[in-house]
Amino acid sequence: MQASFRSSQSHVFPALIIALVVVGITSIAVGQWQLGWLTSLQSLTPWHDNVEPHVLAIVQQVRLPRTLLCIFIGALLAVCGTLMQGLFRNPLADPGIIGVSGGASLGGALGLLLLSWGSIEASFVFSVPAFAFIGALLATLFVYRIGTTAMGSSVTIMLLAGIAISALSGAALGLINYVADNQTLRDIALWSMGSLTGATWGQIVLTGIAACLLTVFAYQRARHLNALLLGENEAAYLGIDVHHLKRLLIVVTAAGMGIAVSAAGLIGFVGLVIPHIGRLIAGPDHRTLVPLSAILGALLLTLADIVARVIVAPAELPVGIITALMGAPFFLWLLIQQRKAVVHE
């Protein structure tokens, strides 16, 4: 039976990679202008002489960057969610639910406001991620300090702390919106709902490097995360510096969330849903769960972006709305399962 399970696992990654390629090409082909698979594929090759110039521009300058940004941000959010759940040893931990996304959003919005005022001169690619990282780091540290005691982490306190951070972030965002000019106000409003429009190659390079580094980092510490699932004392007995590991996880998760939020705004529930789907497919071993979550996150966000573009065509919805519609019922289902487990105990 175990051999059969491993055999089925060996087919998961190739199947998901093929699915991601298919979904990626579909993302390039569909939208306000329906281009078709063959035209989209031809536009991505050196043999695109027969493709009309405007079609070539749509594929190479608009849809290809957007699709790549979807893939990288989806992987970032999913791996961040996996690390958060491993850190707190709780399946309900998620950067959005516990307020980390709110902190990153507030920091990024502040960066946008300062850019519009001319208070900072750094380019968008570097300044806004820095502000979003600081916001995410402060929110993560606050939640971790409040929700963790010598007895472990409390999901109730963690969720309440996340609610408090989200409320404070919402109030501060309201103040930023009040003092912002019309153009900055529109940019912040669309960005806070989660939007992948206007993807730039600078954002793609930044998120791509971050996604790869974060996935490699998480995979290298997969055994430590597995040991942490047993409890902090047990992990310490195995020779792991638990406090150093937790601080490291907090910093890299905040960095990943800061980069993701700065590039695409608030996109919720990806970090909550994907690790659960990964565990259902391959179990809790982080050596498999981390790369699986990265691929699943990229796949889910690209699918959500396709839906956002076609459901109200020729207009489009912010992708954050689609992920919320997909993830909220899943979160309610998780809460019901947790309630049943408590009742049975």
XYZ file of C-alpha atoms in Angstrom:
345
model
C 0.000 0.000 0.000
C 2.849 2.368 0.854
C 4.546 1.524 -2.438
C 1.302 2.286 -4.272
C 1.050 5.641 -2.491
C 4.633 6.547 -3.460
C 3.948 5.476 -7.029
C 0.920 7.737 -7.218
C 2.996 10.585 -5.750
C 5.613 10.197 -8.472
C 2.975 11.054 -11.087
C 1.650 14.120 -9.265
C 4.453 16.553 -10.097
C 4.632 15.819 -13.850
C 0.832 16.009 -14.100
C 0.709 19.337 -12.246
C 3.538 20.819 -14.307
C 1.741 19.834 -17.513
C -1.476 21.330 -16.112
C 0.359 24.557 -15.258
C 1.745 24.812 -18.803
C -1.720 24.226 -20.285
C -3.331 26.771 -17.955
C -0.536 29.265 -18.656
C -1.046 29.040 -22.420
C -4.805 29.324 -21.892
C -4.199 32.464 -19.807
C -2.294 33.970 -22.731
C -4.971 32.963 -25.242
C -8.135 34.197 -23.478
C -9.278 37.657 -22.517
C -10.965 40.609 -24.148
C -9.363 39.477 -27.412
C -9.691 35.718 -27.972
C -6.463 34.744 -29.711
C -6.530 30.954 -29.735
C -3.904 28.461 -28.675
C -2.007 28.186 -31.944
C -1.707 31.942 -32.368
C -0.587 32.343 -28.766
C 2.037 29.621 -29.096
C 3.297 31.021 -32.381
C 3.603 34.488 -30.839
C 5.945 33.065 -28.201
C 8.316 31.518 -30.730
C 10.855 33.106 -33.113
C 8.593 32.048 -35.996
C 5.977 34.731 -35.541
C 6.334 36.524 -38.887
C 2.764 35.673 -39.883
C 1.267 36.969 -36.642
C -0.303 40.421 -36.838
C 1.686 43.105 -34.994
C -1.126 44.060 -32.623
C -1.643 40.398 -31.662
C 2.089 40.017 -31.088
C 2.060 43.093 -28.853
C -0.892 41.787 -26.828
C 0.820 38.444 -26.212
C 4.380 39.581 -25.544
C 3.767 42.882 -23.770
C 0.538 42.266 -21.848
C -0.528 38.663 -21.405
C 2.810 36.898 -21.109
C 4.064 39.248 -18.335
C 0.726 38.950 -16.543
C 0.764 35.160 -16.708
C 4.331 34.952 -15.422
C 3.462 37.330 -12.576
C 0.471 35.094 -11.720
C 2.695 32.039 -11.551
C 5.360 33.619 -9.352
C 2.972 35.355 -6.957
C 0.846 32.215 -6.628
C 3.950 30.230 -5.700
C 5.058 32.936 -3.242
C 1.703 33.070 -1.462
C 1.404 29.285 -1.259
C 4.895 28.734 0.156
C 4.376 31.590 2.641
C 1.161 29.903 3.782
C 2.965 26.582 4.153
C 5.680 28.193 6.279
C 3.137 30.030 8.436
C 1.191 26.848 9.131
C 4.411 25.041 9.934
C 5.560 27.865 12.211
C 2.327 28.037 14.196
C 1.663 24.291 13.863
C -1.928 25.137 13.028
C -3.867 24.541 9.791
C -5.785 27.811 10.203
C -2.680 29.984 10.093
C -2.597 32.121 6.977
C -0.891 35.421 6.159
C -4.242 37.002 5.313
C -6.263 35.703 8.234
C -3.743 36.589 10.939
C -3.185 40.112 9.639
C 0.190 39.775 7.907
C -1.303 40.689 4.536
C -2.979 43.682 6.154
C 0.357 44.880 7.524
C 2.014 44.407 4.136
C -0.863 46.208 2.427
C -0.589 49.159 4.783
C 3.161 49.383 4.268
C 2.813 49.158 0.492
C 0.047 51.785 0.408
C 2.240 54.101 2.464
C 5.025 53.545 -0.053
C 2.691 54.428 -2.934
C 1.571 57.575 -1.135
C 5.139 58.710 -0.468
C 6.036 58.026 -4.095
C 3.152 60.202 -5.257
C 4.325 62.983 -2.939
C 7.903 62.687 -4.140
C 9.101 61.947 -0.611
C 11.047 58.932 -1.826
C 12.845 58.688 -5.149
C 13.468 54.949 -5.414
C 11.724 53.106 -8.229
C 8.466 51.246 -7.649
C 10.156 47.869 -7.818
C 12.367 48.547 -4.788
C 10.598 51.142 -2.630
C 7.102 49.661 -2.315
C 8.362 46.107 -1.566
C 10.572 47.569 1.177
C 7.617 49.301 2.836
C 5.413 46.230 2.391
C 8.128 44.005 3.891
C 8.394 46.231 6.971
C 4.618 46.184 7.412
C 4.455 42.402 7.026
C 7.388 41.869 9.401
C 5.883 44.043 12.141
C 2.503 42.327 11.794
C 4.069 38.851 11.914
C 6.151 39.684 14.973
C 3.120 41.115 16.753
C 0.938 38.073 16.045
C 3.714 35.678 17.008
C 4.439 37.484 20.290
C 0.778 37.723 21.249
C -0.261 34.229 20.149
C 2.709 32.211 21.447
C 3.477 31.285 25.044
C 5.660 28.699 26.736
C 2.798 26.227 26.218
C 2.723 26.760 22.444
C 0.610 28.825 20.057
C -3.053 29.653 20.591
C -5.111 29.866 17.413
C -7.830 31.844 19.188
C -5.449 34.568 20.360
C -3.703 34.468 17.004
C -6.935 35.048 15.105
C -7.999 37.815 17.489
C -4.622 39.500 17.080
C -5.030 39.189 13.311
C -8.453 40.826 13.529
C -6.954 43.690 15.540
C -4.141 44.181 13.030
C -6.568 44.049 10.097
C -8.790 46.664 11.786
C -5.842 48.968 12.470
C -4.541 48.485 8.941
C -7.990 49.239 7.522
C -8.230 52.444 9.545
C -4.763 53.549 8.491
C -5.555 52.723 4.847
C -8.670 54.849 5.143
C -6.536 57.754 6.359
C -4.092 57.251 3.477
C -6.986 57.214 1.011
C -8.291 60.439 2.537
C -5.053 62.358 1.987
C -4.141 60.806 -1.386
C -4.838 62.513 -4.713
C -7.280 61.035 -7.207
C -4.785 59.017 -9.224
C -3.023 57.616 -6.154
C -6.403 56.863 -4.587
C -7.416 54.828 -7.640
C -4.077 53.004 -7.709
C -4.332 52.102 -4.022
C -7.989 51.026 -4.336
C -7.330 48.667 -7.255
C -4.101 47.421 -5.697
C -5.747 46.686 -2.328
C -8.348 44.464 -4.040
C -5.655 42.391 -5.697
C -4.878 43.193 -9.302
C -2.403 41.766 -11.787
C -2.916 44.389 -14.475
C 0.046 46.375 -15.683
C 2.632 43.698 -14.887
C 6.157 44.910 -15.542
C 9.309 42.939 -16.170
C 10.847 44.496 -13.084
C 8.053 43.013 -10.959
C 8.382 39.687 -12.735
C 12.118 39.478 -12.088
C 11.665 40.460 -8.438
C 8.809 38.042 -7.730
C 10.437 35.274 -9.750
C 13.701 35.487 -7.813
C 11.796 35.732 -4.520
C 9.596 32.725 -5.346
C 12.582 30.570 -6.297
C 14.658 31.580 -3.276
C 11.760 31.156 -0.854
C 10.887 27.714 -2.241
C 14.522 26.584 -2.020
C 14.807 27.990 1.513
C 11.635 26.211 2.649
C 12.694 22.942 1.012
C 16.131 23.047 2.667
C 14.416 23.392 6.049
C 11.759 20.784 5.372
C 13.179 18.383 7.967
C 13.231 21.174 10.556
C 9.605 21.990 9.769
C 8.707 18.317 10.092
C 10.375 18.206 13.496
C 8.626 21.409 14.544
C 5.278 19.720 13.893
C 6.074 17.365 16.779
C 6.414 20.303 19.167
C 9.107 22.809 20.067
C 10.572 20.693 22.880
C 10.771 17.620 20.662
C 12.436 19.644 17.901
C 14.960 21.011 20.402
C 15.760 17.457 21.556
C 16.581 16.643 17.923
C 19.246 19.347 17.930
C 17.307 22.130 16.207
C 17.764 25.723 17.348
C 14.030 26.374 17.566
C 14.226 30.071 18.418
C 16.597 30.795 15.545
C 14.399 28.773 13.189
C 11.262 30.650 14.220
C 12.908 34.047 13.797
C 14.182 32.997 10.383
C 10.741 31.782 9.297
C 9.166 35.056 10.436
C 11.627 37.177 8.448
C 11.488 35.209 5.196
C 7.693 34.908 5.326
C 7.379 38.638 5.867
C 9.761 39.257 2.956
C 7.787 36.951 0.661
C 4.454 38.507 1.621
C 5.861 42.017 1.273
C 7.050 41.337 -2.275
C 3.825 39.574 -3.285
C 1.547 42.270 -1.850
C 3.611 45.094 -3.317
C 3.367 43.594 -6.809
C -0.280 42.521 -6.848
C -2.029 43.869 -3.755
C -4.113 41.814 -1.355
C -4.820 38.330 -2.727
C -6.293 36.281 0.074
C -6.830 32.604 0.888
C -4.173 31.185 -1.480
C -1.820 30.601 1.451
C -4.630 28.966 3.430
C -6.136 26.677 0.804
C -3.079 25.420 -1.062
C -1.191 23.742 1.847
C -4.357 21.802 2.708
C -4.766 20.600 -0.866
C -1.092 19.628 -0.843
C -1.523 17.599 2.350
C -4.540 15.821 0.888
C -2.451 14.858 -2.143
C 0.930 14.008 -0.621
C 0.671 14.108 3.164
C 2.311 16.443 5.716
C 5.973 15.823 4.822
C 7.363 19.264 3.946
C 9.945 17.747 1.623
C 7.053 17.051 -0.733
C 4.604 19.659 0.512
C 6.794 22.713 -0.176
C 7.418 22.184 -3.924
C 3.891 20.830 -4.358
C 2.433 23.957 -2.744
C 4.497 26.195 -5.021
C 3.141 24.488 -8.149
C -0.429 24.346 -6.836
C -0.318 28.018 -5.832
C 0.851 29.052 -9.281
C -1.857 26.899 -10.865
C -4.667 28.176 -8.645
C -3.856 31.873 -9.043
C -3.498 31.560 -12.814
C -6.903 29.840 -12.979
C -8.401 32.552 -10.769
C -6.960 35.249 -13.029
C -8.493 33.584 -16.088
C -11.889 33.571 -14.368
C -11.440 37.220 -13.348
C -10.835 38.193 -16.969
C -13.633 36.231 -18.640
C -16.494 36.221 -16.113
C -17.523 39.840 -16.819
C -15.771 40.314 -20.188
C -14.914 42.741 -21.726
C -14.364 44.163 -18.209
C -12.429 42.239 -15.571
C -12.680 41.692 -11.844
C -9.775 42.072 -9.411
C -8.289 38.631 -8.904
C -8.469 39.066 -5.122
C -12.259 38.917 -5.349
C -12.107 35.576 -7.169
C -9.688 34.014 -4.685
C -11.874 35.230 -1.809
C -14.949 33.657 -3.404
C -13.010 30.410 -3.793
C -11.262 30.451 -0.423
C -13.950 31.692 1.981
C -16.154 28.567 1.653
C -13.051 26.417 2.111
C -12.167 28.322 5.286
C -15.688 27.806 6.634
C -15.366 24.100 5.900
C -12.077 24.045 7.847
C -13.741 25.730 10.817
C -16.547 23.144 10.745
C -13.976 20.333 10.698
C -12.132 21.919 13.629
C -15.428 22.203 15.529
C -16.212 18.539 14.912
C -12.752 17.544 16.138
C -13.241 19.519 19.344
C -16.678 17.974 19.924
C -15.304 14.451 19.453
C -12.507 15.137 21.915
